PDB file of C-alpha atoms and ligand atoms in Angstrom:
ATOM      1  CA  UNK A   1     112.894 222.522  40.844  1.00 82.00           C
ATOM      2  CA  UNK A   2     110.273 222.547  43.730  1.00 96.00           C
ATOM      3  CA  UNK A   3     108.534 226.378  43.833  1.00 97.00           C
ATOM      4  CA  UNK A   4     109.351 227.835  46.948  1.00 98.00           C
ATOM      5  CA  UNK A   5     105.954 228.849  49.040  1.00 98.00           C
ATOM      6  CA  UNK A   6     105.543 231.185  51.511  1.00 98.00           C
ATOM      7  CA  UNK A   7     102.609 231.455  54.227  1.00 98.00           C
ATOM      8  CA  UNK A   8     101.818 233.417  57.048  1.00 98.00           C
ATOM      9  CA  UNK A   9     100.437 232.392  59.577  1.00 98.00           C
ATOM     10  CA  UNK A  10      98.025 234.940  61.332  1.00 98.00           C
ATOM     11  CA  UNK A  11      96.948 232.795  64.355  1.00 98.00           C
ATOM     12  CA  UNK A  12      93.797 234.611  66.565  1.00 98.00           C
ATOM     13  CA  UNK A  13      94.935 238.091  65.647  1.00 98.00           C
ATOM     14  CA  UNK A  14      93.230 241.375  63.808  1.00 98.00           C
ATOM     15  CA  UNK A  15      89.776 242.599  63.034  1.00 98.00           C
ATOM     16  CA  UNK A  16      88.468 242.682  59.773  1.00 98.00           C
ATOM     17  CA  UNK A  17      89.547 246.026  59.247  1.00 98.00           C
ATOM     18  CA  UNK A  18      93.558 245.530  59.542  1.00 98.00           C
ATOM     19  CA  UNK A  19      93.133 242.722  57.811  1.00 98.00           C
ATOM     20  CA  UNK A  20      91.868 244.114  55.381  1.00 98.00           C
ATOM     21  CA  UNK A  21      94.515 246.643  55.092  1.00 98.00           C
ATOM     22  CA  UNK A  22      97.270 244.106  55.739  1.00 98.00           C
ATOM     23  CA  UNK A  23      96.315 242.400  52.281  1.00 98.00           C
ATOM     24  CA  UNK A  24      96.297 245.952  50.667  1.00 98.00           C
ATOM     25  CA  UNK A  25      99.620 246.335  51.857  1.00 98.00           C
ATOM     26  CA  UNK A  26     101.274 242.583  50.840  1.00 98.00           C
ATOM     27  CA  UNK A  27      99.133 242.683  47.599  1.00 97.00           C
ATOM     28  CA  UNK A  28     100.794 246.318  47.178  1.00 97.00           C
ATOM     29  CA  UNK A  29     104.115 245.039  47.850  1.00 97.00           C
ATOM     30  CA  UNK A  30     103.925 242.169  45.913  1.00 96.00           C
ATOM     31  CA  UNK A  31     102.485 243.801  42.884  1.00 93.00           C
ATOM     32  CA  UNK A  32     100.530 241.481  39.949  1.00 88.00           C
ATOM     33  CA  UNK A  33     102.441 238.183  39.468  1.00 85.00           C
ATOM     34  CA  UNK A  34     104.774 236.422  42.419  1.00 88.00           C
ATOM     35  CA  UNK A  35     107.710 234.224  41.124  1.00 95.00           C
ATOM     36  CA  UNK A  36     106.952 231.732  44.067  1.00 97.00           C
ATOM     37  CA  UNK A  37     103.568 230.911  45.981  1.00 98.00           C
ATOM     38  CA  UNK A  38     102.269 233.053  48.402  1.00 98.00           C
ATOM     39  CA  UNK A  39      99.423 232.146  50.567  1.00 98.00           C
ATOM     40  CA  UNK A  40      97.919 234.117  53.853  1.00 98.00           C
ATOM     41  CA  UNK A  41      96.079 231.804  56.736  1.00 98.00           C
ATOM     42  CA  UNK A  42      93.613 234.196  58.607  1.00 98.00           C
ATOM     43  CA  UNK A  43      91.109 233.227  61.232  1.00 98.00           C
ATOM     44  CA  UNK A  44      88.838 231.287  59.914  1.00 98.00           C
ATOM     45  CA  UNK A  45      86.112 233.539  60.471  1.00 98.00           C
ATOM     46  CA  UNK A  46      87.915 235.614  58.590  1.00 98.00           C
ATOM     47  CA  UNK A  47      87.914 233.573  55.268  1.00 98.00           C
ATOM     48  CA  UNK A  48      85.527 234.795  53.107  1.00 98.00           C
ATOM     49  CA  UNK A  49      86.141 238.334  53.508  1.00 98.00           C
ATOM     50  CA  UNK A  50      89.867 237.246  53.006  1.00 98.00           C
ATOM     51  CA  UNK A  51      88.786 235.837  50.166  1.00 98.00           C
ATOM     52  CA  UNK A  52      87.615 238.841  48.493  1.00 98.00           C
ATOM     53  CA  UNK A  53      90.467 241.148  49.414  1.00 98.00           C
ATOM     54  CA  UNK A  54      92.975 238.628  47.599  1.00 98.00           C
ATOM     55  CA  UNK A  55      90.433 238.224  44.347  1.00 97.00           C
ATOM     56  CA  UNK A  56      92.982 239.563  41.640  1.00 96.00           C
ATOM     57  CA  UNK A  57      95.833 239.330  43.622  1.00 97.00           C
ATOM     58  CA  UNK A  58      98.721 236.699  43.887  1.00 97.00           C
ATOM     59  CA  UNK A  59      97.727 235.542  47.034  1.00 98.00           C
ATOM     60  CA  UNK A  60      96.180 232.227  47.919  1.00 98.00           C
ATOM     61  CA  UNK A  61      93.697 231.628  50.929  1.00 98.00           C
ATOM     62  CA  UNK A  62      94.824 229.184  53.177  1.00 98.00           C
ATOM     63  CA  UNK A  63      92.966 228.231  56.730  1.00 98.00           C
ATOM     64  CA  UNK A  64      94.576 227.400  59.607  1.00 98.00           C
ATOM     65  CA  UNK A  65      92.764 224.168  61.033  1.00 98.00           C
ATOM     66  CA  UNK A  66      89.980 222.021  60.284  1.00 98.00           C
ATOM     67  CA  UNK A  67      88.013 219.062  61.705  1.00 98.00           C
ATOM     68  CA  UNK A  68      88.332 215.509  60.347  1.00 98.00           C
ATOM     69  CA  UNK A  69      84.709 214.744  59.981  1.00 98.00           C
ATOM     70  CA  UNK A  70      82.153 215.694  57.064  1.00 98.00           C
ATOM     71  CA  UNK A  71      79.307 217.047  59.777  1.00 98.00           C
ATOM     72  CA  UNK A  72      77.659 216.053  62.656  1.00 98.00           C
ATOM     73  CA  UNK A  73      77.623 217.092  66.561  1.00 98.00           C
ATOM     74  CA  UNK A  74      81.218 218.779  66.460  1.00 98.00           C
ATOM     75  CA  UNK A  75      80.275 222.387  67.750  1.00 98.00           C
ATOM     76  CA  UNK A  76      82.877 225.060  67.280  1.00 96.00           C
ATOM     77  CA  UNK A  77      84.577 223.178  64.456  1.00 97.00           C
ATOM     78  CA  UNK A  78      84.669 223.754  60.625  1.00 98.00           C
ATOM     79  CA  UNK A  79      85.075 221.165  58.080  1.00 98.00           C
ATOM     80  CA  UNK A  80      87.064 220.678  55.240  1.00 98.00           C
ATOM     81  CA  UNK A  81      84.115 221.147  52.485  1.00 98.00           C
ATOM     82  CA  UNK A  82      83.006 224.135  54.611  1.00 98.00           C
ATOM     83  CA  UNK A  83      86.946 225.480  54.565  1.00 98.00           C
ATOM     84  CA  UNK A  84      86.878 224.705  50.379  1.00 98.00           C
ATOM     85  CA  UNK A  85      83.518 227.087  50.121  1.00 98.00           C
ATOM     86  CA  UNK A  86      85.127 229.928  51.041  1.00 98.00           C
ATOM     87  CA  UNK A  87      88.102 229.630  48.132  1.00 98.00           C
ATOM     88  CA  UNK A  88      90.853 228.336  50.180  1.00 98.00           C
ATOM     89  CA  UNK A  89      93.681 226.538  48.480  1.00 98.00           C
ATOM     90  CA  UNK A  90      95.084 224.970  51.517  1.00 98.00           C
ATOM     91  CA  UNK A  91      94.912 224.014  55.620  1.00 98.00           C
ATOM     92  CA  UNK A  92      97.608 224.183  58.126  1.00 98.00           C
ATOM     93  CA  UNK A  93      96.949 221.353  60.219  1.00 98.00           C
ATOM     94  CA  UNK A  94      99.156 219.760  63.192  1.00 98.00           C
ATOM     95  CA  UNK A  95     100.428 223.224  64.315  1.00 98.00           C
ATOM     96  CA  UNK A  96     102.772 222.923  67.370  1.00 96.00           C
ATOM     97  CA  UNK A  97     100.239 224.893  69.334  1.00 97.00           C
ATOM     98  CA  UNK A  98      97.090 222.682  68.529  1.00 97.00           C
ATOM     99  CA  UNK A  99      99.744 219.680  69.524  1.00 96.00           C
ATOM    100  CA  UNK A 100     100.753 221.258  72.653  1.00 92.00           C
ATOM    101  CA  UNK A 101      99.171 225.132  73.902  1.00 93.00           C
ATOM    102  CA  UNK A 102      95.145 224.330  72.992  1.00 93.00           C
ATOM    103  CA  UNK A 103      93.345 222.537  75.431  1.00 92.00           C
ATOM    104  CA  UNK A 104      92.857 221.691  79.031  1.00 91.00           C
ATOM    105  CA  UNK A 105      95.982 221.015  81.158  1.00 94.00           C
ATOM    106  CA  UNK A 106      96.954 218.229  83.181  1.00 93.00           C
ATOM    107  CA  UNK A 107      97.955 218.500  87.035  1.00 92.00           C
ATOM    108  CA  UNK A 108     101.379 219.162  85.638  1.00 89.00           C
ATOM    109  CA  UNK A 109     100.202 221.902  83.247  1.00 90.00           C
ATOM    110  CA  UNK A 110     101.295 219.853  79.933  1.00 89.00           C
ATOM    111  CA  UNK A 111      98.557 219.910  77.502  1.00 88.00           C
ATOM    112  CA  UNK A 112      98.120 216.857  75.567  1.00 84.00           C
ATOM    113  CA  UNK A 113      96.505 218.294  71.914  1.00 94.00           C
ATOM    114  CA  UNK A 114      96.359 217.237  69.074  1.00 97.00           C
ATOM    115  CA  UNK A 115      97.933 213.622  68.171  1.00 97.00           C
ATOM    116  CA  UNK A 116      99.451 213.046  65.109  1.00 98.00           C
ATOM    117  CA  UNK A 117      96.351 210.484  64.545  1.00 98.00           C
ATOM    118  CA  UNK A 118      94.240 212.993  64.474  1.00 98.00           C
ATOM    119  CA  UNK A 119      96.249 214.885  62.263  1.00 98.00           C
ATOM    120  CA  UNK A 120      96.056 212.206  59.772  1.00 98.00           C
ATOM    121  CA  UNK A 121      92.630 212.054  59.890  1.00 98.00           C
ATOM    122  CA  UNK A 122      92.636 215.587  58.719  1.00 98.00           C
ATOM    123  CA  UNK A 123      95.071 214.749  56.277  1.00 98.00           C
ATOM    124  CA  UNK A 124      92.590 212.971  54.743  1.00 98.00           C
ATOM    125  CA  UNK A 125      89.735 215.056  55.009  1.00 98.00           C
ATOM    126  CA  UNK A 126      91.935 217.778  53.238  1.00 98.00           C
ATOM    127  CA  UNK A 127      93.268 216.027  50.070  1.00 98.00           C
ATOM    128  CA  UNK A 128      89.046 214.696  49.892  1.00 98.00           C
ATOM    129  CA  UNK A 129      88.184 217.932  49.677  1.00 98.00           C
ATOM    130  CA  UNK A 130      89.970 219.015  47.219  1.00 98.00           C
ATOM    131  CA  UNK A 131      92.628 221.590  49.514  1.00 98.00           C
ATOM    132  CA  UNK A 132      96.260 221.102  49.799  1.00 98.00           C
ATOM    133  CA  UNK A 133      97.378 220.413  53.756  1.00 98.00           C
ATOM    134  CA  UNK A 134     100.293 222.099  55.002  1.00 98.00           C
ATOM    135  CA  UNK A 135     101.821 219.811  57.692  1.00 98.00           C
ATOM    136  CA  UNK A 136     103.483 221.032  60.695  1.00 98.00           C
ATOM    137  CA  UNK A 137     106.539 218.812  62.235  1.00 98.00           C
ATOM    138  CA  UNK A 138     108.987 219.780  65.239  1.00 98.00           C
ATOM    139  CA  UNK A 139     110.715 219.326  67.894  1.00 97.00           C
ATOM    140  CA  UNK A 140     110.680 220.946  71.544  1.00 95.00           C
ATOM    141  CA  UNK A 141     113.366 222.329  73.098  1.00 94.00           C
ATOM    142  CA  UNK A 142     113.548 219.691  75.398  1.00 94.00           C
ATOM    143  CA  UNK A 143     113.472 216.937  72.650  1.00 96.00           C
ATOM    144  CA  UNK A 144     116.408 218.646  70.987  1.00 96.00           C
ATOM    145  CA  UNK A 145     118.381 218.877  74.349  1.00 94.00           C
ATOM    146  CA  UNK A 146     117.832 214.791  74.388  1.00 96.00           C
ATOM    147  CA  UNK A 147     119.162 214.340  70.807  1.00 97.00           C
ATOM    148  CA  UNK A 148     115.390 213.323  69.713  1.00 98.00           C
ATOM    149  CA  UNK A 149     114.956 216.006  67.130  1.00 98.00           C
ATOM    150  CA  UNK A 150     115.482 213.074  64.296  1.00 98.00           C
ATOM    151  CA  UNK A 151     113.500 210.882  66.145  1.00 98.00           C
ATOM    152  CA  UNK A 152     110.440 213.187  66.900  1.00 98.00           C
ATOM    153  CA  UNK A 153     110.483 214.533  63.316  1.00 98.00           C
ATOM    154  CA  UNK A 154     110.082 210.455  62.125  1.00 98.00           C
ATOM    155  CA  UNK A 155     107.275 209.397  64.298  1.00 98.00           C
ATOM    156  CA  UNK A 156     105.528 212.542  63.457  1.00 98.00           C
ATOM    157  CA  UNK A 157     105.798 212.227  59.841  1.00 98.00           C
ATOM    158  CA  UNK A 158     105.010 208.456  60.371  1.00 98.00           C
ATOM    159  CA  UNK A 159     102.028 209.220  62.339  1.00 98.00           C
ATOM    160  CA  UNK A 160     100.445 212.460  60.701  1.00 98.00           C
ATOM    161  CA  UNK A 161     101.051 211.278  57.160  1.00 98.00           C
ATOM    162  CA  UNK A 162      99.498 208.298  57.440  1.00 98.00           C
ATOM    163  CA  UNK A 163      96.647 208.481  55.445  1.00 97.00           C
ATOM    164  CA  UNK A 164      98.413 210.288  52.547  1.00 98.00           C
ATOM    165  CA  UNK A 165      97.960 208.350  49.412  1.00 96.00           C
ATOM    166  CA  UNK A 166     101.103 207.829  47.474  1.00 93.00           C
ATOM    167  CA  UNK A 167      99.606 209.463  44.304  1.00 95.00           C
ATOM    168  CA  UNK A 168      98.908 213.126  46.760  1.00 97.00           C
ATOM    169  CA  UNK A 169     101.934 213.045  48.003  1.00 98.00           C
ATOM    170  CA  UNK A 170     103.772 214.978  46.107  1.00 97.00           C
ATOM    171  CA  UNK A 171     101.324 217.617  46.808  1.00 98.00           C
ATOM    172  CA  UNK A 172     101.982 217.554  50.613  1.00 98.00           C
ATOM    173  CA  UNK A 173     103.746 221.233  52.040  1.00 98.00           C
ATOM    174  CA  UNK A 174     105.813 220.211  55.282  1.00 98.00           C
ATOM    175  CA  UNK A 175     106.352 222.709  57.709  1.00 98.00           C
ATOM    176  CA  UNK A 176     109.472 222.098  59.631  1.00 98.00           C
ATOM    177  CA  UNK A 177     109.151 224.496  63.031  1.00 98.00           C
ATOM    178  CA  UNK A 178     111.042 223.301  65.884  1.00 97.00           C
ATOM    179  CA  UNK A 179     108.454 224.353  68.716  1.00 95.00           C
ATOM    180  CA  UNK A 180     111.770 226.593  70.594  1.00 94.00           C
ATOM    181  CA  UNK A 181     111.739 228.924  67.319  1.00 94.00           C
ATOM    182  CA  UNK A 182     108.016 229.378  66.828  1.00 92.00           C
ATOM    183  CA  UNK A 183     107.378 233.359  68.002  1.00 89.00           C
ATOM    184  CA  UNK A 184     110.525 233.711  70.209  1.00 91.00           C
ATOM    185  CA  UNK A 185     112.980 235.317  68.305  1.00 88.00           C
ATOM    186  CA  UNK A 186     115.240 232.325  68.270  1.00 91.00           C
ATOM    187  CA  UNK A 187     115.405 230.280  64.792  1.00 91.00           C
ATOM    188  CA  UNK A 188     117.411 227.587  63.774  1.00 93.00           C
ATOM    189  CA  UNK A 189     120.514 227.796  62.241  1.00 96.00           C
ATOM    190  CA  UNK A 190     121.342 226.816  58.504  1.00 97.00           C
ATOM    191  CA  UNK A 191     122.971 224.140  59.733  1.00 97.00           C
ATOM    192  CA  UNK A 192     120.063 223.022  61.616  1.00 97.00           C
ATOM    193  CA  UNK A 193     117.526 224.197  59.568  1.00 98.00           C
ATOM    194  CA  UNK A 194     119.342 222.043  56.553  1.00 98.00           C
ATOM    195  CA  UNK A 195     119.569 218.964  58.910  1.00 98.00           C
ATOM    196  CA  UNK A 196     116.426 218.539  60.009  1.00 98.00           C
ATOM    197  CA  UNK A 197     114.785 219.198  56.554  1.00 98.00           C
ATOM    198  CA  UNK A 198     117.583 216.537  55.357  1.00 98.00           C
ATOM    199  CA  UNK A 199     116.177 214.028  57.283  1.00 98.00           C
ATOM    200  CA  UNK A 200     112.551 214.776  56.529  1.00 98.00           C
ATOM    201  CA  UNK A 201     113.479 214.815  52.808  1.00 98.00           C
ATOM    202  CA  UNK A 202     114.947 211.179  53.477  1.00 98.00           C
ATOM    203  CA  UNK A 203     111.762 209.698  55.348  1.00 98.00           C
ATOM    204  CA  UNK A 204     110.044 211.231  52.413  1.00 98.00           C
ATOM    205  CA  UNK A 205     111.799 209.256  50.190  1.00 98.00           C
ATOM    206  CA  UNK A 206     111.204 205.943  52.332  1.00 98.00           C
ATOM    207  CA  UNK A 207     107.655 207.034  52.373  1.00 97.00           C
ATOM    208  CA  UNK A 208     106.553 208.279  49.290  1.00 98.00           C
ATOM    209  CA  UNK A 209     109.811 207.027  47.161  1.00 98.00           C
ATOM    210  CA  UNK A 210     112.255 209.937  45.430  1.00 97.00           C
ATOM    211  CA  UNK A 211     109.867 211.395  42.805  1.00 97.00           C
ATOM    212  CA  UNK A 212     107.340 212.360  45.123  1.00 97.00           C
ATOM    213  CA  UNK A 213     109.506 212.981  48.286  1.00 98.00           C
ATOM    214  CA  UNK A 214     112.012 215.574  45.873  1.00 98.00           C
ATOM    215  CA  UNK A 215     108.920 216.854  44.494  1.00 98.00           C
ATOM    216  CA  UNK A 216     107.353 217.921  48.228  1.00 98.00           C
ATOM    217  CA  UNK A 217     107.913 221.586  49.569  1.00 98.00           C
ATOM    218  CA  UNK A 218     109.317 222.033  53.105  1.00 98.00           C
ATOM    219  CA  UNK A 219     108.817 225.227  54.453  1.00 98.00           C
ATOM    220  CA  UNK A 220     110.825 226.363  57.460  1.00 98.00           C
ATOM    221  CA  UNK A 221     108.716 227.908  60.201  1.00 97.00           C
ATOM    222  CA  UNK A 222     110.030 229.396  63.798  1.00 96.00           C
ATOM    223  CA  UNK A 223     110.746 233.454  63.762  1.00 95.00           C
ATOM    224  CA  UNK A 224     111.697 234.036  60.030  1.00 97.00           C
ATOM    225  CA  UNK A 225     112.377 237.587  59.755  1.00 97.00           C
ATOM    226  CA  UNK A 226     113.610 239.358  57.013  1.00 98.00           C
ATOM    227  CA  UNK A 227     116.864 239.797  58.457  1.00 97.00           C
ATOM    228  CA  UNK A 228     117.844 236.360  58.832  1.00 97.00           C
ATOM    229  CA  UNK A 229     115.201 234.957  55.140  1.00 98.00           C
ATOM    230  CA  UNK A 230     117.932 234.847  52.612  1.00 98.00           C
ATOM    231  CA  UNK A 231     120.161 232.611  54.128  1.00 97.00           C
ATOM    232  CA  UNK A 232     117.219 230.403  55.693  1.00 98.00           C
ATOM    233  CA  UNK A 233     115.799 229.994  52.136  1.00 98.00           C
ATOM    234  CA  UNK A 234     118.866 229.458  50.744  1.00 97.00           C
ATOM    235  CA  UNK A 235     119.610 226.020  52.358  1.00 98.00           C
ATOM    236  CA  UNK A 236     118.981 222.927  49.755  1.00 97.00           C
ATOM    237  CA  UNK A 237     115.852 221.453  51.182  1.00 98.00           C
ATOM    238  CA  UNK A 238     114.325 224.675  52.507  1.00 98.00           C
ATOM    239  CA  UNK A 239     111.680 225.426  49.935  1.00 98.00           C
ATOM    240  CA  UNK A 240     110.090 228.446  51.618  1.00 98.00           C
ATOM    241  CA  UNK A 241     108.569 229.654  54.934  1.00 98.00           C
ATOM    242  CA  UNK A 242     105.423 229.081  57.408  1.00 98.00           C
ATOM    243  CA  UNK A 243     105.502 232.977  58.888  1.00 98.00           C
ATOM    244  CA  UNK A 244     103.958 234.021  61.922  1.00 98.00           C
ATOM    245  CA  UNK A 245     104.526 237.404  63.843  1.00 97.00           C
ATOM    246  CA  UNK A 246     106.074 238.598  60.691  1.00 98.00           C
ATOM    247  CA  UNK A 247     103.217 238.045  58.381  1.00 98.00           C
ATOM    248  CA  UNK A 248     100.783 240.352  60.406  1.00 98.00           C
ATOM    249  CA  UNK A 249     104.172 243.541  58.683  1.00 98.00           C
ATOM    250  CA  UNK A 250     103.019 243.836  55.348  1.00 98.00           C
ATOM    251  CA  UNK A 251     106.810 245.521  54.840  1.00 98.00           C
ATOM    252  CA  UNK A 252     108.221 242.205  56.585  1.00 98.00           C
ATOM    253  CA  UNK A 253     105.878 239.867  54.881  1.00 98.00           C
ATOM    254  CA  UNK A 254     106.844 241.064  51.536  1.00 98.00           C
ATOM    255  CA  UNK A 255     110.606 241.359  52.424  1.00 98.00           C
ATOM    256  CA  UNK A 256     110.669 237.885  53.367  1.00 98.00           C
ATOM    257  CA  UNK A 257     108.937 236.399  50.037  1.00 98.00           C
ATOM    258  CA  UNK A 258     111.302 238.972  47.911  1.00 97.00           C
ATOM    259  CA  UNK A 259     114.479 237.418  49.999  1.00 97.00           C
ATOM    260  CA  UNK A 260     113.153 233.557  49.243  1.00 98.00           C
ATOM    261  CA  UNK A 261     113.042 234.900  45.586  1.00 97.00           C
ATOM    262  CA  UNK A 262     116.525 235.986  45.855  1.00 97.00           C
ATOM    263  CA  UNK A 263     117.643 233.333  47.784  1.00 97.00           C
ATOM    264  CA  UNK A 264     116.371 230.804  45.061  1.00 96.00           C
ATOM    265  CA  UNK A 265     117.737 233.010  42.073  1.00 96.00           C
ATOM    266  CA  UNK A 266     114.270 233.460  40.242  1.00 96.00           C
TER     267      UNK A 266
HETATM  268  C1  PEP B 301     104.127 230.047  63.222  1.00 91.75           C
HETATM  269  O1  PEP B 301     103.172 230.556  63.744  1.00 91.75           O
HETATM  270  O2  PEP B 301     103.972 229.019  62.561  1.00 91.75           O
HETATM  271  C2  PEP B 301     105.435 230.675  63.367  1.00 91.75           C
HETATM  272  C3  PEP B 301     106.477 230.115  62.813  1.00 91.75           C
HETATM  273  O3  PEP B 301     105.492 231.844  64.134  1.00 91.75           O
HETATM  274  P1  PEP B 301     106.717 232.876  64.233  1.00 91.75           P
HETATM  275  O4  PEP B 301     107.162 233.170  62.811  1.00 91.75           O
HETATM  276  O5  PEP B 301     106.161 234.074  64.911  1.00 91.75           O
HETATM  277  O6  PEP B 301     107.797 232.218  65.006  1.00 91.75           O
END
């Protein structure tokens, strides 16, 4: 059975001082041992005090980005050795808003981020380094309206996974956040949520073949709440959460990862 994994996702939010506190209060919650994995992705400035506060704890340190290349002229950017100094376990990379919110607009205001090319180049630089990458697929709103949710979801694992090596793979976390769910209150239904991580289970398997591909954990991401967790986490190929605006409630935070406990009977 895969071990369900749950991360939140603080994006550019806190100082050091509620963060602090907000890993007193999850690491209270959660108490010494956690029957599934439990990471928290602060700021990246962020890390090494993060570090510290989860020494002891449950809690693994993951980072939210990263840059593809060892060094160089790349100001502004970390990279993945630097991100492995400060203790973290593993990097979010492709998240919908480094594909499509960060960075200069066009005429029509569309932001063209992050391509899934240079996704897989930091793909790569993450399994060098010794860190586990957690993946972030999904569709937009408008996608979905087109019937190109299947679609998007297989160029982007195409594309982004590219460089994955067929003995990491099983290593790989998937996040599966359709772009309309992330931080507006709307999330996908089971029925959705099951579909779409159906279908990324079966390019998976084309990929990577049905050891590693059954093996992979694919976390849901796009306003999980506690209210709506247990049924989320209880779909077949949902093996856990990416969390955003409810990771920065320790209650929340640890409500969700006690419902994905539930939800998988551990
Ligand atoms: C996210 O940031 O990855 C996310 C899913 O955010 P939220 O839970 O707030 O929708």
């Amino acid at each position: 059975m895969r071990k369900p994994f749950v991360a939140g996702n603080w994006k550019m939010n806190l100082d050091l001082a509620s963060a602090r506190s907000l890993v007193e209060g999850i690491a209270k919650g959660l108490g010494a041992t956690s029957k599934i994995d439990v990471a928290i992705c602060p700021p990246s400035i962020y890390l090494f005090p993060m570090a510290k506060a989860v020494a002891g704890t449950p809690i693994a340190l993951g980072a939210q980005n990263c840059w593809s290349e060892p060094s160089g002229a790349f100001t502004g950017e970390v990279s993945a050795a630097m991100v492995k100094e400060t203790g973290c376990r593993y990097v979010i990379l492709g998240h919908s808003e480094r594909r499509n919110t960060i960075g200069p607009k066009d005429a029509n205001g569309r932001v063209a981020g992050e391509s899934n090319a240079m996704i897989a180049a930091k793909v790569r630089a993450v399994f060098d380094n010794g860190l586990i990458p957690i993946v972030c697929i999904g569709e937009t709103l408008a996608q979905r309206d087109a019937n190109e949710t299947e679609s998007v979801l297989t160029s982007q694992i195409a594309g982004s996974l590219e460089s994955v090596k067929p003995d990491e793979a099983k290593k790989l976390v998937i996040a599966y956040e359709p772009v309309w769910a992330i931080g507006t209150g709307r999330t996908a239904s089971t029925a959705q949520a099951q579909a779409a991580h159906a279908h990324i289970r079966g390019q998976l398997v084309e990929r990577f073949g049905a050891g590693a591909a059954n093996a992979i954990r694919i976390q849901y991401g796009g306003s999980v709440k506690p209210d709506n967790a247990r049924e989320l986490m209880s779909c077949a190929d949902v093996d856990g959460a990416l969390v955003g605006g409810a990771s920065l409630k320790p209650d929340d935070f640890v409500k969700i990862i006690q419902e994905t406990i539930s939800a998988n009977d551990l």
